[in-house]
Each structure stands twice: as C-alpha cells, then as structure tokens.
Amino acid sequence: MTVVEKAAYLKGLVEGLGIEPDSREGKLWGALGELLSDMAHEIEDLQATDMDHAEALDEMAEELSYLEDLVCDLDEPEDFEDEDCDGECASCGLCGEDEEDDEEPEYDGVIYDVTCPVCGEEISFDEETLEKGSIECPSCGETLEFDLEDEKED
C-alpha cells in the first residue's frame, strides 16, 4: 500500500466514525486528513523525482566510465606491468607525481649524440658505448655501427 493509499484509508476511517464535519472534532479530523493527503502526494512526487535523478546519475556514471576507459587505453602502454607503480607517478608517464628524483645522474665523460638514419630519433650515448662499435636504436631497433679506425690513426 502506498503512502497516498494509506492517507485515503485513514480519511475513510474518520468518515466512518460518524463525526459531524461541522463539529469541532470533525473540523480537526478533516484538516488532519487533508494535511495527511497533501503530504502523501508530496512524498510520492519527491520519490519520483529521486528516481529520475538516480537514473540520470547512473547514465552519467556509465558515460564517465566509458570515457575513462578510452583515456586510460590511450595513455597506458600495453606492456605496462610495473607492480610497484599504481599508475600515479611521473616515472611511468601516466600521472603527475614523482616516484623518483627528477635529477639526472652526474656524468663527467663525453656524451655523443647521433641521429638514427631510419627513424630520425636522436640517441645519446657515452664513450664506453662508442668503443663497443655499435648501438641499437631504442625507437626502431636499427643497429647503428661506428667505425673508429680513422680516429685511432689520428
């Protein structure tokens, strides 16, 4: 039984008591019955509005979830499996917080810069790597070889 139905039932009970509507008691019971009926209708209206708002909120939550999935799929590398990172640190590139210091380690040796002829990526390396004679491009995987014969003769 709804609140409106219960209010109507109580109004019927008052009428069934045989109280004269023009008497003091009749006027009191009549006013209380009207008040109860108005309140019951207002409660029903509020419940309907609440249901409408809940449905709209559910739809927005679904849309937001869909957008979050799209953004996360675009930002997160597919091979991302760092167990120590929850995706909220700058070192993984997925957020704005720093997991480690941003300072680069100090290096006193010579740094060489080479541009990959295949993909155009600029690669930096030190003397030790140069002495090995080759380096693999981190972007395209191309092996870059260095000929140091001319340098040794000088």
XYZ file of N, CA and C in Angstrom:
462
model
N 0.850 -1.168 0.000
C 0.000 0.000 0.000
C 0.905 1.244 0.000
N 0.607 2.193 -0.896
C 1.411 3.408 -0.982
C 1.020 4.388 0.115
N 1.780 5.430 0.256
C 1.513 6.453 1.265
C 0.187 7.159 0.951
N -0.093 7.416 -0.311
C -1.352 8.064 -0.702
C -2.536 7.163 -0.368
N -2.391 5.876 -0.619
C -3.470 4.928 -0.310
C -3.716 4.850 1.200
N -2.644 4.883 1.980
C -2.806 4.849 3.436
C -3.501 6.105 3.936
N -3.175 7.264 3.365
C -3.826 8.515 3.768
C -5.316 8.465 3.424
N -5.661 7.932 2.271
C -7.067 7.823 1.871
C -7.816 6.855 2.792
N -7.166 5.771 3.194
C -7.771 4.801 4.101
C -8.096 5.456 5.451
N -7.131 6.230 5.977
C -7.360 6.904 7.263
C -8.485 7.938 7.156
N -8.565 8.612 6.025
C -9.623 9.592 5.808
C -10.985 8.876 5.813
N -11.033 7.705 5.203
C -12.265 6.908 5.208
C -12.637 6.439 6.604
N -11.654 6.057 7.408
C -11.931 5.655 8.791
C -12.562 6.788 9.592
N -12.039 8.004 9.401
C -12.578 9.168 10.127
C -14.025 9.403 9.709
N -14.299 9.297 8.408
C -15.671 9.497 7.933
C -16.583 8.395 8.470
N -16.043 7.195 8.623
C -16.835 6.071 9.128
C -17.153 6.165 10.605
N -16.458 7.008 11.342
C -16.721 7.156 12.775
C -18.024 7.910 13.021
N -18.507 8.583 12.005
C -19.774 9.304 12.149
C -19.637 10.637 12.847
N -18.444 11.197 12.826
C -18.242 12.512 13.442
C -18.786 13.565 12.483
N -19.557 14.465 13.003
C -20.126 15.538 12.194
C -19.011 16.434 11.679
N -18.965 16.705 10.352
C -17.900 17.533 9.800
C -17.935 18.978 10.284
N -19.087 19.457 10.747
C -19.182 20.844 11.209
C -18.818 21.002 12.679
N -18.688 19.877 13.401
C -18.332 19.960 14.816
C -16.841 20.277 14.964
N -16.456 20.614 16.173
C -15.048 20.944 16.429
C -14.159 19.747 16.127
N -14.564 18.569 16.582
C -13.780 17.365 16.326
C -13.758 17.029 14.836
N -14.893 17.230 14.170
C -14.992 16.939 12.743
C -14.075 17.837 11.919
N -14.045 19.122 12.300
C -13.158 20.053 11.590
C -11.686 19.678 11.794
N -11.336 19.277 13.018
C -9.954 18.883 13.318
C -9.567 17.657 12.498
N -10.422 16.625 12.515
C -10.111 15.401 11.776
C -10.098 15.654 10.266
N -10.958 16.519 9.794
C -10.975 16.852 8.360
C -9.684 17.548 7.937
N -9.216 18.514 8.764
C -7.980 19.245 8.456
C -6.769 18.309 8.512
N -6.757 17.413 9.496
C -5.647 16.454 9.599
C -5.649 15.503 8.401
N -6.815 15.090 7.959
C -6.912 14.204 6.798
C -6.415 14.891 5.528
N -6.756 16.158 5.335
C -6.288 16.920 4.173
C -4.769 17.104 4.217
N -4.276 17.445 5.407
C -2.831 17.613 5.576
C -2.097 16.314 5.254
N -2.618 15.208 5.765
C -2.001 13.905 5.530
C -2.041 13.545 4.051
N -3.118 13.832 3.383
C -3.244 13.558 1.954
C -2.254 14.402 1.148
N -2.139 15.695 1.474
C -1.190 16.572 0.778
C 0.248 16.098 0.969
N 0.563 15.712 2.206
C 1.921 15.233 2.491
C 2.214 13.942 1.736
N 1.234 13.061 1.640
C 1.426 11.797 0.931
C 1.694 12.051 -0.552
N 0.953 12.981 -1.173
C 1.181 13.312 -2.573
C 2.567 13.942 -2.776
N 2.955 14.800 -1.851
C 4.271 15.442 -1.942
C 5.386 14.402 -1.831
N 5.225 13.444 -0.940
C 6.221 12.374 -0.785
C 6.314 11.551 -2.064
N 5.177 11.245 -2.683
C 5.179 10.496 -3.937
C 5.914 11.267 -5.036
N 5.682 12.582 -5.116
C 6.365 13.413 -6.111
C 7.880 13.422 -5.868
N 8.287 13.533 -4.604
C 9.715 13.529 -4.278
C 10.361 12.193 -4.618
N 9.658 11.100 -4.382
C 10.184 9.785 -4.722
C 10.363 9.645 -6.236
N 9.396 10.160 -7.012
C 9.509 10.090 -8.475
C 10.695 10.921 -8.960
N 10.864 12.106 -8.382
C 11.995 12.963 -8.758
C 13.312 12.297 -8.382
N 13.350 11.676 -7.220
C 14.555 10.975 -6.775
C 14.909 9.844 -7.736
N 13.927 9.114 -8.195
C 14.166 8.024 -9.152
C 14.703 8.582 -10.472
N 14.146 9.700 -10.934
C 14.631 10.326 -12.167
C 16.091 10.740 -12.024
N 16.424 11.344 -10.881
C 17.809 11.769 -10.634
C 18.746 10.561 -10.550
N 18.309 9.496 -9.929
C 19.144 8.294 -9.810
C 19.418 7.689 -11.189
N 18.402 7.670 -12.054
C 18.602 7.139 -13.409
C 19.582 8.005 -14.195
N 19.424 9.336 -14.088
C 20.328 10.245 -14.792
C 21.758 10.091 -14.280
N 21.910 9.928 -12.970
C 23.234 9.752 -12.376
C 23.866 8.442 -12.844
N 23.083 7.384 -12.933
C 23.595 6.099 -13.430
C 24.068 6.226 -14.876
N 23.310 6.935 -15.699
C 23.705 7.135 -17.097
C 25.016 7.919 -17.187
N 25.134 8.966 -16.360
C 26.368 9.755 -16.372
C 27.549 8.930 -15.884
N 27.334 8.076 -14.896
C 28.418 7.220 -14.388
C 28.877 6.245 -15.467
N 27.947 5.705 -16.232
C 28.310 4.799 -17.324
C 29.116 5.532 -18.393
N 28.677 6.747 -18.744
C 29.395 7.532 -19.748
C 30.791 7.904 -19.257
N 30.899 8.283 -17.985
C 32.198 8.625 -17.416
C 33.120 7.412 -17.407
N 32.599 6.273 -17.072
C 33.392 5.048 -17.076
C 33.890 4.734 -18.484
N 33.027 4.923 -19.466
C 33.408 4.697 -20.864
C 34.533 5.646 -21.261
N 34.409 6.921 -20.889
C 35.453 7.897 -21.221
C 36.762 7.591 -20.504
N 36.685 7.166 -19.250
C 37.891 6.797 -18.508
C 38.600 5.628 -19.190
N 37.818 4.652 -19.638
C 38.408 3.509 -20.335
C 39.102 3.956 -21.614
N 38.485 4.881 -22.349
C 39.102 5.383 -23.577
C 40.413 6.093 -23.292
N 40.400 6.964 -22.288
C 41.598 7.746 -21.955
C 42.693 6.845 -21.425
N 42.356 5.918 -20.563
C 43.369 5.020 -19.999
C 43.956 4.122 -21.075
N 43.132 3.661 -22.015
C 43.644 2.824 -23.099
C 44.603 3.598 -23.972
N 44.399 4.903 -24.139
C 45.280 5.716 -24.968
C 46.579 6.040 -24.255
N 46.503 6.294 -22.950
C 47.678 6.743 -22.205
C 48.571 5.604 -21.736
N 48.003 4.490 -21.364
C 48.768 3.424 -20.734
C 49.375 2.507 -21.784
N 50.685 2.303 -21.739
C 51.303 1.364 -22.668
C 50.749 -0.039 -22.446
N 50.640 -0.813 -23.529
C 50.046 -2.137 -23.411
C 50.900 -3.088 -22.580
N 52.223 -2.878 -22.586
C 53.100 -3.781 -21.850
C 53.405 -3.257 -20.450
N 52.602 -2.344 -19.938
C 52.814 -1.755 -18.619
C 52.466 -2.780 -17.546
N 53.504 -3.248 -16.819
C 53.281 -4.241 -15.776
C 54.152 -3.970 -14.560
N 54.375 -2.721 -14.229
C 55.194 -2.380 -13.081
C 54.376 -2.593 -11.815
N 54.733 -3.603 -11.011
C 53.971 -3.929 -9.817
C 54.120 -2.874 -8.726
N 55.249 -2.131 -8.728
C 55.473 -1.122 -7.699
C 54.736 0.172 -7.997
N 54.284 0.352 -9.223
C 53.652 1.604 -9.624
C 52.155 1.399 -9.763
N 51.388 2.315 -9.178
C 49.937 2.237 -9.308
C 49.420 3.157 -10.405
N 50.322 3.617 -11.285
C 49.915 4.488 -12.380
C 49.806 5.931 -11.965
N 50.323 6.273 -10.798
C 50.207 7.637 -10.302
C 51.578 8.239 -10.001
N 52.522 8.081 -10.920
C 53.835 8.678 -10.729
C 54.398 9.121 -12.067
N 55.235 10.120 -12.047
C 55.778 10.677 -13.288
C 56.741 9.718 -13.969
N 57.358 8.827 -13.225
C 58.349 7.950 -13.831
C 57.730 6.954 -14.810
N 56.450 6.667 -14.640
C 55.806 5.764 -15.598
C 55.126 6.540 -16.710
N 55.012 7.850 -16.567
C 54.411 8.674 -17.603
C 52.901 8.688 -17.573
N 52.289 8.105 -16.552
C 50.834 8.049 -16.502
C 50.211 9.038 -15.532
N 51.036 9.787 -14.820
C 50.453 10.717 -13.861
C 51.395 11.870 -13.606
N 51.124 12.638 -12.567
C 51.925 13.819 -12.301
C 52.813 13.734 -11.080
N 52.760 12.668 -10.326
C 53.571 12.579 -9.121
C 54.934 11.975 -9.434
N 55.924 12.353 -8.636
C 57.275 11.825 -8.834
C 57.464 10.591 -7.984
N 57.896 9.497 -8.616
C 58.225 8.292 -7.871
C 59.690 8.341 -7.456
N 60.520 8.931 -8.308
C 61.939 9.065 -8.024
C 62.328 10.514 -8.252
N 63.542 10.875 -7.857
C 64.017 12.228 -8.099
C 64.130 12.476 -9.591
N 63.843 13.712 -10.003
C 63.924 14.080 -11.410
C 65.356 14.384 -11.845
N 66.285 14.464 -10.877
C 67.657 14.822 -11.215
C 68.337 13.701 -11.982
N 69.039 14.064 -13.057
C 69.799 13.082 -13.809
C 71.130 12.844 -13.106
N 71.630 11.616 -13.168
C 72.921 11.364 -12.524
C 74.020 12.163 -13.225
N 74.985 12.614 -12.428
C 76.091 13.389 -12.991
C 77.035 12.451 -13.730
N 77.493 12.885 -14.915
C 78.416 12.099 -15.712
C 79.495 13.045 -16.207
N 80.761 12.717 -15.924
C 81.867 13.616 -16.267
C 82.448 13.327 -17.640
N 82.117 12.198 -18.253
C 82.681 11.826 -19.546
C 82.001 12.558 -20.696
N 82.418 12.189 -21.914
C 81.884 12.799 -23.119
C 80.598 12.072 -23.521
N 79.591 12.839 -23.895
C 78.334 12.284 -24.380
C 78.249 12.561 -25.874
N 77.929 11.526 -26.648
C 77.795 11.649 -28.093
C 76.308 11.596 -28.462
N 75.936 12.390 -29.452
C 74.576 12.381 -29.967
C 74.609 11.975 -31.430
N 73.741 11.020 -31.781
C 73.654 10.529 -33.151
C 72.182 10.500 -33.533
N 71.898 10.806 -34.782
C 70.538 10.718 -35.294
C 70.400 9.440 -36.104
N 69.396 8.637 -35.773
C 69.163 7.381 -36.482
C 68.754 7.702 -37.921
N 69.430 7.101 -38.913
C 69.097 7.390 -40.308
C 67.760 6.787 -40.745
N 67.236 5.837 -39.983
C 65.990 5.179 -40.366
C 64.771 5.946 -39.835
N 64.761 6.234 -38.522
C 63.569 6.852 -37.928
C 63.778 8.310 -37.534
N 65.018 8.797 -37.537
C 65.282 10.195 -37.186
C 65.378 10.453 -35.693
N 65.332 9.441 -34.869
C 65.422 9.578 -33.423
C 66.842 9.992 -33.028
N 66.956 10.964 -32.108
C 68.269 11.365 -31.621
C 68.641 10.479 -30.438
N 69.819 9.881 -30.500
C 70.276 8.933 -29.492
C 71.535 9.487 -28.836
N 71.566 9.469 -27.517
C 72.736 9.927 -26.764
C 73.402 8.720 -26.118
N 74.752 8.692 -26.142
C 75.477 7.590 -25.525
C 76.851 8.082 -25.098
N 77.540 7.254 -24.300
C 78.839 7.647 -23.762
C 79.982 6.957 -24.520
N 81.220 7.208 -24.069
C 82.413 6.668 -24.732
C 82.452 5.141 -24.691
N 82.001 4.566 -23.613
C 82.018 3.111 -23.476
C 81.170 2.453 -24.570
N 80.017 3.017 -24.835
C 79.141 2.501 -25.895
C 79.796 2.704 -27.252
N 80.464 3.836 -27.434
C 81.144 4.132 -28.694
C 82.247 3.098 -28.958
N 82.978 2.720 -27.901
C 84.053 1.746 -28.043
C 83.536 0.351 -28.392
N 82.305 0.048 -28.030
C 81.712 -1.245 -28.397
C 81.529 -1.349 -29.904
N 81.379 -0.211 -30.555
C 81.297 -0.204 -32.007
C 79.889 -0.147 -32.583
N 78.867 -0.337 -31.767
C 77.509 -0.263 -32.301
C 76.523 0.013 -31.168
N 75.349 0.470 -31.578
C 74.252 0.717 -30.639
C 72.954 0.443 -31.380
N 71.956 -0.024 -30.641
C 70.658 -0.289 -31.236
C 69.732 0.894 -30.961
N 69.047 1.370 -31.987
C 68.118 2.487 -31.842
C 66.946 2.041 -30.964
N 66.667 2.779 -29.872
C 65.567 2.376 -28.996
C 64.196 2.543 -29.642
N 64.092 3.353 -30.677
C 62.791 3.573 -31.317
C 62.463 2.526 -32.364
N 63.401 2.281 -33.302
C 63.082 1.384 -34.422
C 63.848 0.066 -34.380
N 64.879 -0.053 -33.523
C 65.630 -1.294 -33.402
C 66.771 -1.427 -34.394
N 66.978 -0.425 -35.218
C 68.062 -0.445 -36.208
C 69.407 -0.438 -35.481
N 70.365 -1.258 -35.945
C 71.695 -1.292 -35.356
C 72.560 -0.247 -36.056
N 73.103 0.673 -35.273
C 73.982 1.705 -35.799
C 75.421 1.312 -35.461
N 76.265 1.226 -36.471
C 77.654 0.816 -36.255
C 78.564 2.031 -36.391
N 79.634 2.032 -35.582
C 80.588 3.140 -35.579
C 81.951 2.625 -36.034
N 82.540 3.309 -36.979
C 83.860 2.937 -37.486
C 84.871 3.867 -36.836
N 85.682 3.331 -35.939
C 86.668 4.127 -35.208
C 88.076 3.980 -35.762
N 88.268 3.299 -36.877
C 89.603 3.090 -37.450
C 90.266 4.421 -37.779
N 89.517 5.356 -38.391
C 90.077 6.656 -38.760
C 90.514 7.435 -37.534
N 89.767 7.312 -36.429
C 90.065 8.037 -35.204
C 91.342 7.508 -34.536
N 91.581 6.188 -34.608
C 92.743 5.595 -33.953
C 94.044 5.979 -34.678
N 93.952 6.147 -36.024
C 95.147 6.533 -36.762
C 95.563 7.947 -36.445
N 94.592 8.863 -36.161
C 94.906 10.261 -35.857
C 95.516 10.328 -34.498
